[in-house]
Amino acid sequence: MYNPKTGKGMGQYYDKNHRAFKKREWKGFKDTFYEFGRWLKLYGYMAYKLGRHPILMVKAMLRYRWMISYLTAGNTIDKHTIGLYGKELRYTHEYFFTVVKNSIDNVLMFLERDKNLRPKSKKAAKLRETTVMFDEMIPKFIMAGFPTLQWMDIAMMTVGMPSEIDQFSNPTYIDTIEKFGLAADICPFPATEVGVAVANDYPIVGKTFITSTMPCDGSIGEISFMARLLKDIPKFQISPPQRFLEDEVQEYAVKNLKNAIKFIEDNYNVKWDWDAFWEKSEMFNQMSQCMLNKWDVNCTDYPQVCNGAMALYREYEFMGAGCLDPNFLKTDLKVDAMMKKGYEEDKKNDANKPKYRAIVWACPAHYYTQFSYWTTHCWGVKAMVDMECMLAHHFIHIGDKEKAMVDLAILYEKMMMRSHTNGGYVNSLDECWRMCEKFNANIVIMYDHVSCKNVGGLHGMFEDQARERGIHLIWVPHDLMDARTVSKREMREAFNKYMINVFREEPLDPTLVDYEDDLAW
């Protein structure tokens, strides 16, 4: 916290010459001791899981550039918990540990299966025969009906997660594909995925590959490159309809998913297991209810789980873990109980009301996932909800096979990007104002992804309609995965200018207004 007598604040922890924090934050004995325990738990789990394959770990780090980024996992949690105390610190640690734990489990699966690392291993080949590979931008809940098979998201492992824990993980791959002639104004997300393919840095861990159709030019091109890379592997493309609010499209959507199920059945000689699907659906419904509970609490004067803890956790729970990892449900239920207790305490004491209530909209910068924490610490602007957590928060009808298939289709239609950023006028624009009203927010932290043509086409409409509603639309430019185009410092400067010139506001912590962190992970 900022001390006006000494002039010291959270900005003192950053150093322009270092990637990690200059020193650890002292949060009082209780919270500092708690954080130390969490640090031991994280690295203890990493040692327990990955220490069993030390030679493969070294080979993986020498073979794959992106693998090195996972060594910064501890710093990732630190940068999302700096400035947090008490219950909010504990919400965030619980969520982030579960995400990292699942990632570590996936790294272990990758080490045991990868054809590039273990080309002659009969055990690895046998494991690949029962593993399905997925692209990042496709939910994995279809695997709920195949309990005897494993699955891995090879793009999340190589592109998504590394970019969120290390801002330097993707530029090399972007440069790789641009040297082949790719235009520099293409979205860095598909550009990175193509760069990884060209560099032959995707692990081969399964027998088949399932991808999606994302309605943007870059992603369509990326799919074609993946098809070339995996030319000898059977592939299937799940294609959820974009206009999913129209009932007429559900017949096609269900048919497409049934074809995907048949594709898996035929290639692995297994049958869809409805009993296993019902069991996982129960778990999915509970996870969705916990998500909605957080929304309900954050609509009040005493919000609890906010900023990146809400957004990044749900993003990974749904898109990364596929809502198929029981550890996420365990964490959901634990934080749900903690959150309700925290709400009652704040309500009783009339405490911890946010200075400004905001929502976060559009594609966030992967290289600055803690941005909304900075807006809170520097300006008192706290995010009540983030577009990235608004993923398939409906329920699956248990026991009704026909309705359940429609529910499964809707789950795929309301995945990341498709439901909002690339989901058309109604889902992207109108939904934003509904969320402002629901969460009683008059500020929208509007991420302006400079390479995204979809949101760019709605720029003027957002401006006009925000003005009509009296909503402050604060545009924050970024380039998703390439911090060289728009740096973290430039993102903060755009927000600073709005708060100073429009709100005439004074920063809560002046040391956070301007500092250098170009080298920081």
XYZ file of C-alpha atoms in Angstrom:
521
model
C 0.000 0.000 0.000
C 1.120 3.587 -0.631
C 2.614 5.428 2.311
C 2.288 9.229 1.812
C 4.857 9.913 4.551
C 7.652 7.929 2.908
C 6.433 8.158 -0.697
C 6.809 4.384 -1.043
C 4.228 2.323 -2.885
C 3.829 -0.753 -5.043
C 5.796 0.823 -7.863
C 8.963 0.225 -5.840
C 8.745 -3.513 -6.502
C 9.379 -3.087 -10.232
C 12.847 -2.612 -11.685
C 13.542 -1.777 -15.310
C 16.572 -4.088 -15.351
C 14.895 -7.206 -13.948
C 12.223 -9.647 -15.096
C 10.989 -10.538 -11.601
C 10.032 -8.234 -8.742
C 12.917 -6.378 -7.095
C 11.846 -7.696 -3.692
C 8.892 -9.452 -2.094
C 6.023 -7.463 -0.643
C 5.623 -7.486 3.126
C 1.936 -7.992 3.875
C 2.099 -8.397 7.620
C 3.055 -11.651 9.349
C -0.185 -13.557 8.720
C -0.518 -12.878 4.986
C 3.219 -13.102 4.281
C 3.420 -16.449 6.090
C 0.372 -17.633 4.134
C 2.008 -16.654 0.831
C 5.219 -18.433 1.754
C 3.192 -21.592 2.401
C 1.525 -21.282 -0.995
C 4.924 -20.833 -2.635
C 6.142 -24.075 -1.027
C 2.967 -25.858 -2.118
C 3.384 -24.761 -5.735
C 7.031 -25.727 -6.138
C 6.544 -28.859 -4.044
C 3.867 -30.037 -6.451
C 6.052 -29.194 -9.445
C 8.937 -31.189 -7.964
C 6.650 -34.106 -7.065
C 5.077 -34.359 -10.531
C 7.842 -33.346 -12.904
C 10.791 -34.558 -10.840
C 9.986 -38.122 -11.858
C 11.134 -37.362 -15.434
C 14.259 -35.166 -15.046
C 15.879 -36.280 -18.300
C 12.697 -35.744 -20.307
C 12.278 -32.309 -18.715
C 15.765 -31.291 -19.864
C 15.110 -32.691 -23.344
C 11.801 -30.806 -23.506
C 13.402 -27.500 -22.538
C 16.120 -28.003 -25.137
C 13.613 -29.079 -27.808
C 10.799 -26.549 -27.228
C 11.346 -22.832 -26.745
C 7.918 -22.334 -25.099
C 8.730 -24.891 -22.402
C 11.101 -22.466 -20.652
C 8.212 -20.089 -19.949
C 6.679 -22.556 -17.469
C 9.602 -21.927 -15.127
C 8.099 -18.489 -14.417
C 4.893 -19.968 -12.914
C 5.728 -18.641 -9.438
C 6.191 -15.109 -10.753
C 2.836 -15.391 -12.550
C 1.035 -15.869 -9.255
C 3.099 -13.113 -7.605
C 2.140 -10.517 -10.215
C -1.555 -11.289 -9.755
C -1.434 -11.173 -5.944
C 0.726 -8.090 -5.366
C -1.264 -5.593 -3.320
C -3.843 -8.178 -2.218
C -4.546 -8.957 1.428
C -6.891 -11.025 3.539
C -9.712 -12.892 1.842
C -9.047 -11.452 -1.626
C -5.500 -12.767 -1.449
C -6.829 -16.202 -0.573
C -9.458 -16.268 -3.321
C -6.758 -15.516 -5.865
C -4.238 -18.047 -4.556
C -6.822 -20.829 -4.486
C -7.817 -20.155 -8.072
C -4.346 -19.709 -9.521
C -2.914 -22.775 -7.814
C -5.665 -24.913 -9.336
C -4.867 -23.538 -12.796
C -1.129 -24.129 -12.375
C -1.741 -27.597 -10.906
C -3.740 -28.629 -13.977
C -1.040 -27.187 -16.235
C 1.634 -29.200 -14.435
C -0.458 -32.354 -14.876
C -0.692 -31.594 -18.604
C 3.069 -31.092 -18.865
C 3.516 -34.528 -17.285
C 1.105 -36.068 -19.808
C 2.976 -34.373 -22.629
C 6.353 -35.691 -21.413
C 4.996 -39.226 -21.285
C 3.419 -39.131 -24.776
C 5.335 -36.808 -27.062
C 6.536 -38.473 -30.252
C 9.216 -35.812 -30.756
C 10.788 -36.551 -27.369
C 10.179 -40.321 -27.304
C 10.075 -41.513 -30.931
C 11.043 -45.118 -30.129
C 9.129 -45.589 -26.881
C 6.451 -48.303 -27.094
C 4.848 -46.986 -23.901
C 4.547 -43.470 -25.363
C 3.113 -44.885 -28.612
C 0.521 -46.854 -26.650
C -0.508 -43.732 -24.725
C -0.858 -41.770 -27.979
C -3.269 -44.420 -29.270
C -5.779 -43.441 -26.557
C -5.247 -39.654 -26.638
C -7.153 -37.002 -28.614
C -5.379 -33.742 -29.480
C -7.338 -30.466 -29.459
C -6.832 -26.955 -30.750
C -7.003 -24.150 -28.185
C -10.138 -22.391 -29.392
C -12.480 -25.336 -28.936
C -14.080 -26.591 -25.680
C -13.190 -30.155 -24.688
C -16.385 -31.137 -22.884
C -17.222 -33.614 -25.642
C -14.656 -35.874 -23.957
C -17.030 -36.246 -20.995
C -18.632 -39.100 -22.917
C -15.334 -40.918 -23.473
C -13.993 -41.810 -20.001
C -11.496 -44.376 -21.358
C -9.699 -41.798 -23.506
C -7.323 -38.966 -22.584
C -7.091 -35.617 -24.338
C -4.622 -32.762 -24.584
C -4.875 -29.200 -25.838
C -1.617 -28.842 -27.752
C -2.207 -25.166 -28.630
C -3.055 -24.090 -25.080
C 0.148 -25.734 -23.890
C 2.381 -24.140 -26.518
C 0.728 -20.758 -27.155
C -2.020 -19.808 -24.683
C -0.513 -20.557 -21.277
C 3.089 -19.492 -22.084
C 1.837 -16.125 -23.389
C -0.027 -15.434 -20.150
C 2.891 -16.213 -17.866
C 5.719 -14.808 -20.005
C 5.288 -11.870 -22.381
C 8.406 -12.960 -24.299
C 7.167 -16.435 -25.222
C 5.391 -15.574 -28.496
C 7.353 -12.869 -30.416
C 9.917 -15.371 -31.695
C 7.184 -17.461 -33.322
C 5.506 -14.339 -34.724
C 8.822 -13.298 -36.287
C 9.283 -16.811 -37.656
C 6.080 -16.751 -39.699
C 6.450 -13.106 -40.752
C 9.807 -14.017 -42.303
C 7.806 -16.358 -44.534
C 5.699 -13.417 -45.724
C 2.756 -13.253 -43.309
C 1.418 -9.695 -43.027
C 2.338 -7.975 -39.759
C -1.238 -6.760 -39.159
C -2.631 -10.272 -38.666
C -3.802 -11.088 -35.129
C -0.771 -12.370 -33.173
C -2.782 -15.304 -31.803
C -3.131 -17.304 -35.040
C 0.203 -15.890 -36.207
C 1.885 -17.445 -33.166
C 0.108 -20.758 -33.699
C 1.278 -20.832 -37.316
C 4.789 -19.840 -36.233
C 4.871 -22.763 -33.803
C 3.770 -25.063 -36.642
C 6.450 -23.736 -39.014
C 9.075 -24.140 -36.278
C 7.798 -27.707 -35.698
C 7.341 -26.956 -32.006
C 4.000 -28.684 -31.453
C 4.220 -31.868 -29.394
C 2.663 -34.913 -31.062
C 0.826 -36.570 -28.201
C -2.256 -38.154 -29.745
C -3.782 -40.153 -32.559
C -6.269 -37.560 -33.886
C -6.715 -33.772 -33.892
C -9.932 -31.818 -33.323
C -10.118 -28.147 -34.204
C -12.750 -25.446 -34.667
C -13.779 -22.686 -37.035
C -13.112 -19.224 -35.686
C -14.743 -16.480 -37.787
C -11.664 -14.355 -38.471
C -9.162 -14.400 -41.314
C -6.140 -15.212 -39.185
C -7.700 -18.245 -37.513
C -8.937 -19.652 -40.810
C -5.376 -19.449 -42.143
C -3.995 -21.023 -38.982
C -6.239 -24.067 -39.387
C -4.845 -24.724 -42.866
C -1.276 -24.636 -41.542
C -2.170 -27.061 -38.746
C -3.666 -29.401 -41.342
C -0.346 -29.388 -43.205
C 1.685 -29.984 -40.040
C -0.545 -32.889 -38.967
C -1.045 -34.218 -42.498
C -0.769 -37.879 -41.431
C -3.179 -37.528 -38.493
C -7.002 -37.812 -38.841
C -8.669 -34.441 -38.210
C -12.173 -33.175 -37.478
C -13.456 -29.613 -37.413
C -16.220 -28.745 -34.963
C -18.078 -25.773 -36.471
C -20.497 -24.123 -34.019
C -22.904 -21.681 -35.708
C -22.225 -18.012 -35.110
C -25.873 -16.883 -34.908
C -26.593 -19.202 -32.007
C -29.434 -17.063 -30.621
C -31.607 -18.313 -33.481
C -33.288 -21.636 -32.675
C -33.098 -22.761 -36.294
C -29.320 -23.270 -36.129
C -29.401 -25.828 -33.324
C -30.335 -28.711 -35.611
C -27.126 -28.188 -37.579
C -25.094 -27.639 -34.391
C -26.262 -30.932 -32.873
C -25.612 -32.805 -36.111
C -22.077 -31.411 -36.228
C -21.364 -32.579 -32.664
C -22.817 -36.022 -33.344
C -20.454 -36.304 -36.301
C -17.581 -35.343 -34.001
C -18.636 -38.059 -31.551
C -18.751 -40.599 -34.386
C -15.303 -39.452 -35.534
C -13.881 -40.278 -32.097
C -15.794 -43.563 -31.877
C -14.535 -44.727 -35.257
C -10.895 -43.759 -34.712
C -10.577 -45.171 -31.203
C -13.018 -48.083 -31.402
C -15.009 -46.867 -28.389
C -18.636 -45.916 -27.776
C -20.119 -42.771 -26.275
C -20.864 -43.406 -22.581
C -24.007 -41.587 -21.444
C -23.494 -42.525 -17.771
C -20.036 -40.922 -17.787
C -21.460 -37.892 -19.607
C -24.214 -37.425 -16.981
C -21.631 -37.625 -14.203
C -19.436 -34.946 -15.776
C -22.513 -32.849 -16.617
C -23.436 -32.757 -12.943
C -19.958 -31.423 -12.258
C -20.246 -28.883 -15.075
C -23.586 -27.636 -13.706
C -22.093 -27.134 -10.264
C -19.173 -25.199 -11.735
C -21.581 -23.007 -13.694
C -23.632 -22.345 -10.565
C -20.503 -21.267 -8.690
C -19.721 -18.882 -11.555
C -23.217 -17.389 -11.379
C -22.928 -17.076 -7.598
C -19.869 -14.867 -8.062
C -21.845 -12.729 -10.490
C -24.712 -12.357 -8.021
C -22.378 -11.237 -5.240
C -20.532 -8.826 -7.532
C -23.813 -7.160 -8.498
C -24.076 -5.937 -4.892
C -22.218 -3.152 -3.105
C -19.797 -5.712 -1.673
C -18.175 -7.619 -4.570
C -15.721 -10.349 -3.625
C -13.995 -12.270 -6.450
C -13.009 -9.669 -9.041
C -10.426 -8.836 -11.697
C -8.152 -11.583 -13.028
C -9.057 -14.112 -10.352
C -12.526 -14.372 -11.853
C -11.652 -14.052 -15.541
C -8.518 -16.162 -15.885
C -9.814 -18.952 -13.689
C -13.069 -19.432 -15.604
C -11.258 -19.048 -18.913
C -8.915 -21.885 -18.043
C -11.529 -23.971 -16.233
C -13.729 -24.016 -19.338
C -11.357 -23.672 -22.312
C -8.242 -25.288 -20.839
C -9.444 -27.985 -18.451
C -12.774 -28.435 -20.220
C -14.678 -28.470 -16.889
C -13.525 -32.099 -16.641
C -11.020 -31.761 -13.793
C -12.658 -32.440 -10.385
C -10.009 -30.272 -8.703
C -11.681 -27.221 -10.244
C -15.039 -28.136 -8.722
C -13.364 -28.649 -5.355
C -11.822 -25.179 -5.608
C -15.094 -23.659 -6.853
C -17.008 -24.969 -3.843
C -14.280 -23.887 -1.411
C -14.055 -20.335 -2.779
C -17.846 -20.148 -3.031
C -18.100 -20.750 0.731
C -15.259 -18.295 1.433
C -16.873 -15.682 -0.809
C -20.272 -15.896 0.871
C -18.665 -15.568 4.277
C -16.619 -12.593 3.070
C -19.725 -10.943 1.644
C -21.590 -11.244 4.951
C -18.626 -9.753 6.812
C -18.347 -6.787 4.433
C -22.101 -6.224 4.474
C -22.182 -6.254 8.253
C -19.284 -3.790 8.517
C -20.216 -1.790 5.406
C -16.631 -2.271 4.215
C -14.587 -2.720 1.048
C -16.899 -0.928 -1.348
C -15.068 -0.282 -4.635
C -14.362 3.340 -5.498
C -15.316 2.781 -9.146
C -17.234 -0.153 -10.608
C -16.220 -1.351 -14.067
C -16.622 -4.259 -16.438
C -13.937 -5.536 -18.795
C -14.810 -6.063 -22.443
C -13.236 -7.356 -25.682
C -10.015 -9.382 -26.108
C -7.504 -8.796 -23.281
C -3.754 -8.588 -23.702
C -2.258 -11.996 -22.935
C 0.979 -10.312 -21.964
C -0.754 -8.145 -19.343
C -3.302 -10.353 -17.623
C -2.958 -8.414 -14.351
C -4.004 -5.077 -15.891
C -7.297 -4.840 -13.965
C -5.392 -5.335 -10.703
C -3.273 -2.334 -11.641
C -6.390 -0.194 -12.313
C -7.644 -1.161 -8.847
C -4.415 -0.398 -7.009
C -3.619 2.805 -8.906
C -7.064 4.337 -9.497
C -9.601 2.358 -7.463
C -11.306 1.006 -10.606
C -12.311 -2.599 -9.888
C -13.700 -5.022 -12.500
C -17.004 -6.559 -11.372
C -17.059 -8.955 -14.309
C -14.842 -9.731 -17.274
C -16.004 -10.813 -20.711
C -13.503 -13.703 -20.561
C -15.444 -15.373 -17.739
C -18.774 -15.260 -19.582
C -18.348 -18.730 -21.069
C -21.188 -21.262 -21.350
C -22.730 -20.451 -17.978
C -25.941 -22.379 -18.679
C -26.935 -25.848 -17.423
C -27.111 -29.288 -19.035
C -30.388 -31.221 -18.720
C -29.422 -34.403 -16.885
C -31.158 -37.541 -18.161
C -32.709 -36.060 -21.315
C -30.484 -37.105 -24.230
C -32.026 -34.834 -26.859
C -32.002 -31.711 -24.679
C -28.514 -32.556 -23.452
C -27.175 -32.601 -27.019
C -28.671 -29.150 -27.629
C -27.111 -28.002 -24.348
C -23.769 -29.393 -25.483
C -24.103 -27.504 -28.760
C -24.884 -24.257 -26.915
C -21.850 -24.869 -24.721
C -19.697 -24.905 -27.856
C -21.458 -21.866 -29.289
C -20.774 -19.842 -26.152
C -17.070 -20.505 -26.033
C -14.289 -17.924 -25.899
C -14.288 -15.301 -28.671
C -17.195 -16.811 -30.601
C -19.803 -15.705 -28.079
C -18.618 -12.088 -27.924
C -15.581 -10.783 -29.802
C -16.468 -12.655 -32.989
C -20.079 -13.315 -32.093
C -21.754 -10.525 -34.028
C -23.403 -7.213 -33.177
C -25.918 -8.500 -30.613
C -23.449 -10.581 -28.595
C -20.586 -8.134 -28.705
C -22.303 -4.748 -28.458
C -25.724 -5.166 -26.852
C -24.441 -7.632 -24.273
C -21.911 -5.062 -23.048
C -24.623 -2.596 -22.032
C -26.675 -5.335 -20.382
C -23.680 -6.244 -18.236
C -23.111 -2.588 -17.300
C -26.697 -2.385 -16.074
C -26.588 -5.746 -14.321
C -23.394 -4.965 -12.397
C -24.216 -1.276 -11.824
C -21.025 -0.198 -13.611
C -20.524 3.048 -15.497
C -16.966 2.292 -16.677
C -16.015 -0.171 -19.407
C -12.344 -1.095 -19.603
C -12.469 -1.618 -23.349
C -9.537 -3.578 -24.687
C -8.683 -2.236 -28.135
C -6.848 -5.090 -29.834
C -5.168 -3.230 -32.687
C -4.997 -6.299 -34.945
C -8.593 -7.463 -34.408
C -10.726 -6.353 -37.330
C -13.976 -7.663 -35.823
C -14.086 -5.357 -32.801
C -12.486 -2.574 -34.819
C -15.531 -2.533 -37.062
C -17.753 -1.749 -34.071
C -15.530 0.985 -32.624
C -17.766 3.890 -33.635
C -20.933 2.143 -32.487
C -19.444 1.485 -29.072
C -18.478 5.144 -28.778
C -21.899 6.468 -29.821
C -23.928 4.115 -27.648
C -21.700 4.575 -24.607
C -22.157 8.333 -24.918
C -25.938 7.942 -25.118
C -25.939 5.832 -21.946
C -23.517 8.012 -19.986
C -20.979 5.191 -19.744
C -17.254 5.886 -19.633
C -15.584 3.804 -22.343
C -11.852 3.703 -21.657
C -10.042 2.285 -24.677
C -6.848 0.434 -23.795
C -4.774 -0.430 -26.901
C -2.769 -3.646 -27.084
C -1.675 -6.313 -29.562
C -2.844 -9.436 -27.710
C 0.423 -11.425 -27.632
C 3.026 -9.010 -28.919
C 4.064 -6.388 -26.353
C 6.443 -4.834 -28.881
C 3.521 -3.205 -30.703
C 1.913 -1.698 -27.586
C 3.826 -2.066 -24.317
C 2.392 -2.515 -20.829
C 3.513 1.017 -20.061
C 1.599 2.415 -23.057
C -1.539 0.542 -21.964
C -1.322 2.123 -18.536
C -0.691 5.564 -20.031
C -3.939 5.398 -22.028
C -5.860 4.632 -18.833
C -3.981 7.291 -16.853
C -4.897 10.003 -19.345
C -8.590 9.193 -19.100
C -8.631 9.148 -15.295
C -6.667 12.419 -15.056
C -8.339 14.384 -17.857
C -11.940 13.122 -17.685
C -12.455 12.071 -14.066
C -10.007 14.679 -12.714
C -8.905 11.934 -10.361
C -5.805 11.634 -8.173
C -4.064 8.214 -8.106
C -4.364 6.107 -4.965
C -0.724 5.099 -5.402
C 1.332 7.677 -7.358
C 4.230 5.203 -7.673
C 2.062 3.098 -9.986
C 1.279 5.899 -12.439
C 4.528 5.518 -14.365
C 7.215 2.888 -13.984
C 9.280 0.711 -16.307
C 8.491 -2.979 -16.648
C 9.401 -3.694 -20.269
C 11.578 -6.635 -19.177
C 9.126 -8.045 -16.637
C 7.604 -11.428 -17.323
